Short mmCIF file of C-alpha atoms in Angstrom, two decimals:
data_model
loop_
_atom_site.label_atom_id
_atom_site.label_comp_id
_atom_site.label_asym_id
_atom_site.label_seq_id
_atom_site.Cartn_x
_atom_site.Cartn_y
_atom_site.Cartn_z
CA UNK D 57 -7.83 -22.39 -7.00
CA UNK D 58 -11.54 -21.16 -7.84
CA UNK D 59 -10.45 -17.47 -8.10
CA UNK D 60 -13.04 -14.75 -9.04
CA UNK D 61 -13.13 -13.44 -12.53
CA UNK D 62 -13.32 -9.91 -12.23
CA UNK D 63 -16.67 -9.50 -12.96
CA UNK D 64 -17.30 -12.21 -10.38
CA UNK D 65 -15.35 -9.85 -8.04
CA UNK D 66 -17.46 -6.89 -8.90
CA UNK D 67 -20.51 -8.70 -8.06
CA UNK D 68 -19.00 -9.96 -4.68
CA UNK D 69 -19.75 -9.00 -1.42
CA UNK D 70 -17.05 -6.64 -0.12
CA UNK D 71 -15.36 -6.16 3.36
CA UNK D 72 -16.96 -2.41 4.42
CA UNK D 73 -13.39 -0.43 3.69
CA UNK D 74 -12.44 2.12 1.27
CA UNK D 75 -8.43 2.83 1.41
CA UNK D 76 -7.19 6.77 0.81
CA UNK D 77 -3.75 7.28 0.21
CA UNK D 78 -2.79 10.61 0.56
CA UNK D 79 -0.26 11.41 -1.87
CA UNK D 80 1.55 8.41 -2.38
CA UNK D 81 4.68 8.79 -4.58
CA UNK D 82 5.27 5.15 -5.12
CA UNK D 83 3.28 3.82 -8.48
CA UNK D 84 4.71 0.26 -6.60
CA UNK D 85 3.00 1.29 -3.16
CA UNK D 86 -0.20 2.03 -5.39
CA UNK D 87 -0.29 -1.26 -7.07
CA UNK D 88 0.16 -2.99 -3.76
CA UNK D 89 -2.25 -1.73 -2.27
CA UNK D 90 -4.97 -2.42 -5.04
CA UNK D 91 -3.32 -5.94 -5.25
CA UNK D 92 -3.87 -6.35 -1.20
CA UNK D 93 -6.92 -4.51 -1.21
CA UNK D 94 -8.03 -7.12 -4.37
CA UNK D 95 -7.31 -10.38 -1.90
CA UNK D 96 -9.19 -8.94 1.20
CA UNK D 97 -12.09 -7.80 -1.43
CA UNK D 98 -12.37 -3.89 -0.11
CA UNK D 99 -14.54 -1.71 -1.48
CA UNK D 100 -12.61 0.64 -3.15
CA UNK D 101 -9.18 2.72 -3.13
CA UNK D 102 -8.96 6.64 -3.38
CA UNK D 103 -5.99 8.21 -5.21
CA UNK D 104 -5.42 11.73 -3.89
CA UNK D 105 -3.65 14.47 -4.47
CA UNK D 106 -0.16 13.33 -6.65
CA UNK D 107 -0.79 9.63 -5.86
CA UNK D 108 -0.95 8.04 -9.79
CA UNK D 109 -3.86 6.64 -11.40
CA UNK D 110 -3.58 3.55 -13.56
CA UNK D 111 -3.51 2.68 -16.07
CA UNK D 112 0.59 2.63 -15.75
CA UNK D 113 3.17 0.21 -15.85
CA UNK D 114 4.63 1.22 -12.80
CA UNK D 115 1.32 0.71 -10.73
CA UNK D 116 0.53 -2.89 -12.52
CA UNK D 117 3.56 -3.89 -11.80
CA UNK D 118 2.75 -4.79 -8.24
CA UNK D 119 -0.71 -4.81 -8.81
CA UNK D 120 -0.97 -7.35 -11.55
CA UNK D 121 -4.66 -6.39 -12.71
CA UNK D 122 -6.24 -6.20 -9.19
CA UNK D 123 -6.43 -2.16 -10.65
CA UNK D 124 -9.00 -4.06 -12.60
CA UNK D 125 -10.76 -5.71 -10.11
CA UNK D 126 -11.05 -2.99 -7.23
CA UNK D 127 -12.94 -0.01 -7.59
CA UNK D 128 -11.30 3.67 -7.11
CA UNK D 129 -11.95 7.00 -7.79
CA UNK D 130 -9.61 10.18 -7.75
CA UNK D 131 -9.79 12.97 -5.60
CA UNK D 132 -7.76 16.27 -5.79
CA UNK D 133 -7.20 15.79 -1.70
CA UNK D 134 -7.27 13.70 0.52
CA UNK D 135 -9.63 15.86 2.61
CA UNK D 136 -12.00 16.59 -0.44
CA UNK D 137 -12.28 12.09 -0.40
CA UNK D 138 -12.11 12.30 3.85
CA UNK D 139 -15.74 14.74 3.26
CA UNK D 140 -17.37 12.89 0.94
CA UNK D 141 -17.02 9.40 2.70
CA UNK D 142 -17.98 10.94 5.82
CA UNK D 143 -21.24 12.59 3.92
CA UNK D 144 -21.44 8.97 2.85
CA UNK D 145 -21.54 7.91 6.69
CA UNK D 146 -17.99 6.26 6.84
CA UNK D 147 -16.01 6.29 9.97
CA UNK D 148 -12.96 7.41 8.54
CA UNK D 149 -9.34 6.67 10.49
CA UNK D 150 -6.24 8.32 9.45
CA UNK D 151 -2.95 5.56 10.17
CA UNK D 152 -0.92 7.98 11.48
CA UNK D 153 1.29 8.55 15.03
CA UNK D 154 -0.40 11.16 16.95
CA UNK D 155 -1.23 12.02 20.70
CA UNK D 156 -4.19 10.06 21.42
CA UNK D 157 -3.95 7.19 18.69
CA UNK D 158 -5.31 4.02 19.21
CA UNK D 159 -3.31 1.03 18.88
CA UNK D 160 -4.36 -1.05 16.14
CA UNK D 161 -4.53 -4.17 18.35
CA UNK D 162 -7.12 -1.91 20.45
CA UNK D 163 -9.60 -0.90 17.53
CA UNK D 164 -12.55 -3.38 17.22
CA UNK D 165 -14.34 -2.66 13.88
CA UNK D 166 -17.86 -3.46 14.31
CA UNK D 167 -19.50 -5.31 12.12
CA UNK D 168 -22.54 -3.06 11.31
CA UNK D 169 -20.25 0.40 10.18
CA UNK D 170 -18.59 0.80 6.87
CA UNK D 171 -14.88 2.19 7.71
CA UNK D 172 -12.22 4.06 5.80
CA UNK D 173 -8.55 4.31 6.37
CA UNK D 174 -6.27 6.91 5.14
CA UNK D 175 -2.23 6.32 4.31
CA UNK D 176 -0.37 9.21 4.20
CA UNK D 177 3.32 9.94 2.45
CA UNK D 178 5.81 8.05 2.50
CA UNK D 179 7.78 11.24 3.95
CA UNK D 180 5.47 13.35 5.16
CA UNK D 181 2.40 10.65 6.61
CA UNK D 182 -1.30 12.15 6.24
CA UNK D 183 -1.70 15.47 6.28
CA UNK D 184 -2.59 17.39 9.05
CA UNK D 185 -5.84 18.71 7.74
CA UNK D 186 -7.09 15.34 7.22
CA UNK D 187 -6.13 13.82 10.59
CA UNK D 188 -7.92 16.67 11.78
CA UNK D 189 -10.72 16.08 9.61
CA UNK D 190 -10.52 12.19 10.46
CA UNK D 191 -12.81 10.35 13.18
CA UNK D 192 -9.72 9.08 14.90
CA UNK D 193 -6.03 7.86 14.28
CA UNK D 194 -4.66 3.84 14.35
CA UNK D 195 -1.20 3.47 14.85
CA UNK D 196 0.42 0.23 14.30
CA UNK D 197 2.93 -0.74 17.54
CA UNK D 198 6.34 -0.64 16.68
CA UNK D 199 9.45 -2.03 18.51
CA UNK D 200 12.58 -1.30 16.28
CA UNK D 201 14.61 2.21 15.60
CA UNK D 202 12.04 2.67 13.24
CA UNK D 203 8.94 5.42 13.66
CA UNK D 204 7.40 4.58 10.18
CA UNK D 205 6.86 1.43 8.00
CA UNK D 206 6.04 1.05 4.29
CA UNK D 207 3.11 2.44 3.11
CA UNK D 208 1.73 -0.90 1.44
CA UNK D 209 2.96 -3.02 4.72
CA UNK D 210 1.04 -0.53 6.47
CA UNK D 211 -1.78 -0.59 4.32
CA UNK D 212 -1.53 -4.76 4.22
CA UNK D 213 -1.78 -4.89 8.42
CA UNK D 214 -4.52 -2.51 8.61
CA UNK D 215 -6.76 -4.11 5.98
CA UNK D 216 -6.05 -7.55 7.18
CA UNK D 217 -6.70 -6.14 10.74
CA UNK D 218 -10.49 -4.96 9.33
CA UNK D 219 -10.70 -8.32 7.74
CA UNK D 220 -10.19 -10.34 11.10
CA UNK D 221 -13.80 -8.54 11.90
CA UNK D 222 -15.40 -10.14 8.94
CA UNK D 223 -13.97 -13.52 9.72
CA UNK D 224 -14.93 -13.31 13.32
CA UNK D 225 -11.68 -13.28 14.84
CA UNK D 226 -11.37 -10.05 16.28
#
């Protein structure tokens, strides 16, 4: 199937997108989110706050190795990682239901910025501080009784939405 080796992977070119989640309880949202973030070749992922680092079970579980392949770093916040990528001149977009989101379908990533998207709780979403701290909000259009999805659907939709823009679909 002429998959990367990790190293291969480390050496690749990767889609401009760092994912934060801001204390995420779920080890099994974690490892999805490296395994997602592994097949769209992102950057990196930011644990903050309680979110788990690997190594642990729980996390390869659903990640199976991609914890290996994609880069991350812990942060004690998820404001302390929102500051630093913005020193680092990321646009930085908390997913999060607010007044005056912008509906994912609306966003057009441009090819020439290097983005970062933050996923909050799975109770609580991001916190405020950091959608205050945040260059803007995407919220994902939903139809159902529902006001929230899954934090590793969620992340899966946004980073395939930032990977349309690489592929020239978008």
């Amino acid at each position: 199937m002429q998959r990367l080796s990790v190293e291969e992977f480390k050496e690749a070119d990767k889609l401009p997108l760092i994912v934060v989640l801001d204390d995420v309880r779920s080890m099994h949202n974690v490892g999805s989110v490296f395994r997602t973030g592994d097949a769209f070749r992102i950057e990196a992922v930011y644990l903050c706050g309680i979110t788990s680092t690997p190594p642990m079970a729980e996390i390869h579980k659903t990640a199976l190795g991609a914890e290996d392949s994609v880069n991350w770093k812990y942060f004690p916040s998820a404001l302390e990682a929102v500051s630093a990528l913005k020193a680092e001149g990321y646009e930085v977009y908390a997913i999060e239901q607010v007044h005056g989101s912008t509906m994912l379908q609306d966003f057009k990533p441009q090819t020439d910025k290097r983005y970062a998207v933050v996923l909050g709780n799975e109770v609580k979403g991001v916190h405020q501080e950091v959608v205050d701290a945040s260059d803007g909000c995407l919220e994902i259009p939903q139809f159902g009784t529902k006001h929230s999805m899954n934090v590793s659907v969620t992340g899966g939709i946004v980073i395939w939405h930032f990977a349309l823009t690489r592929l020239n679909k978008v």
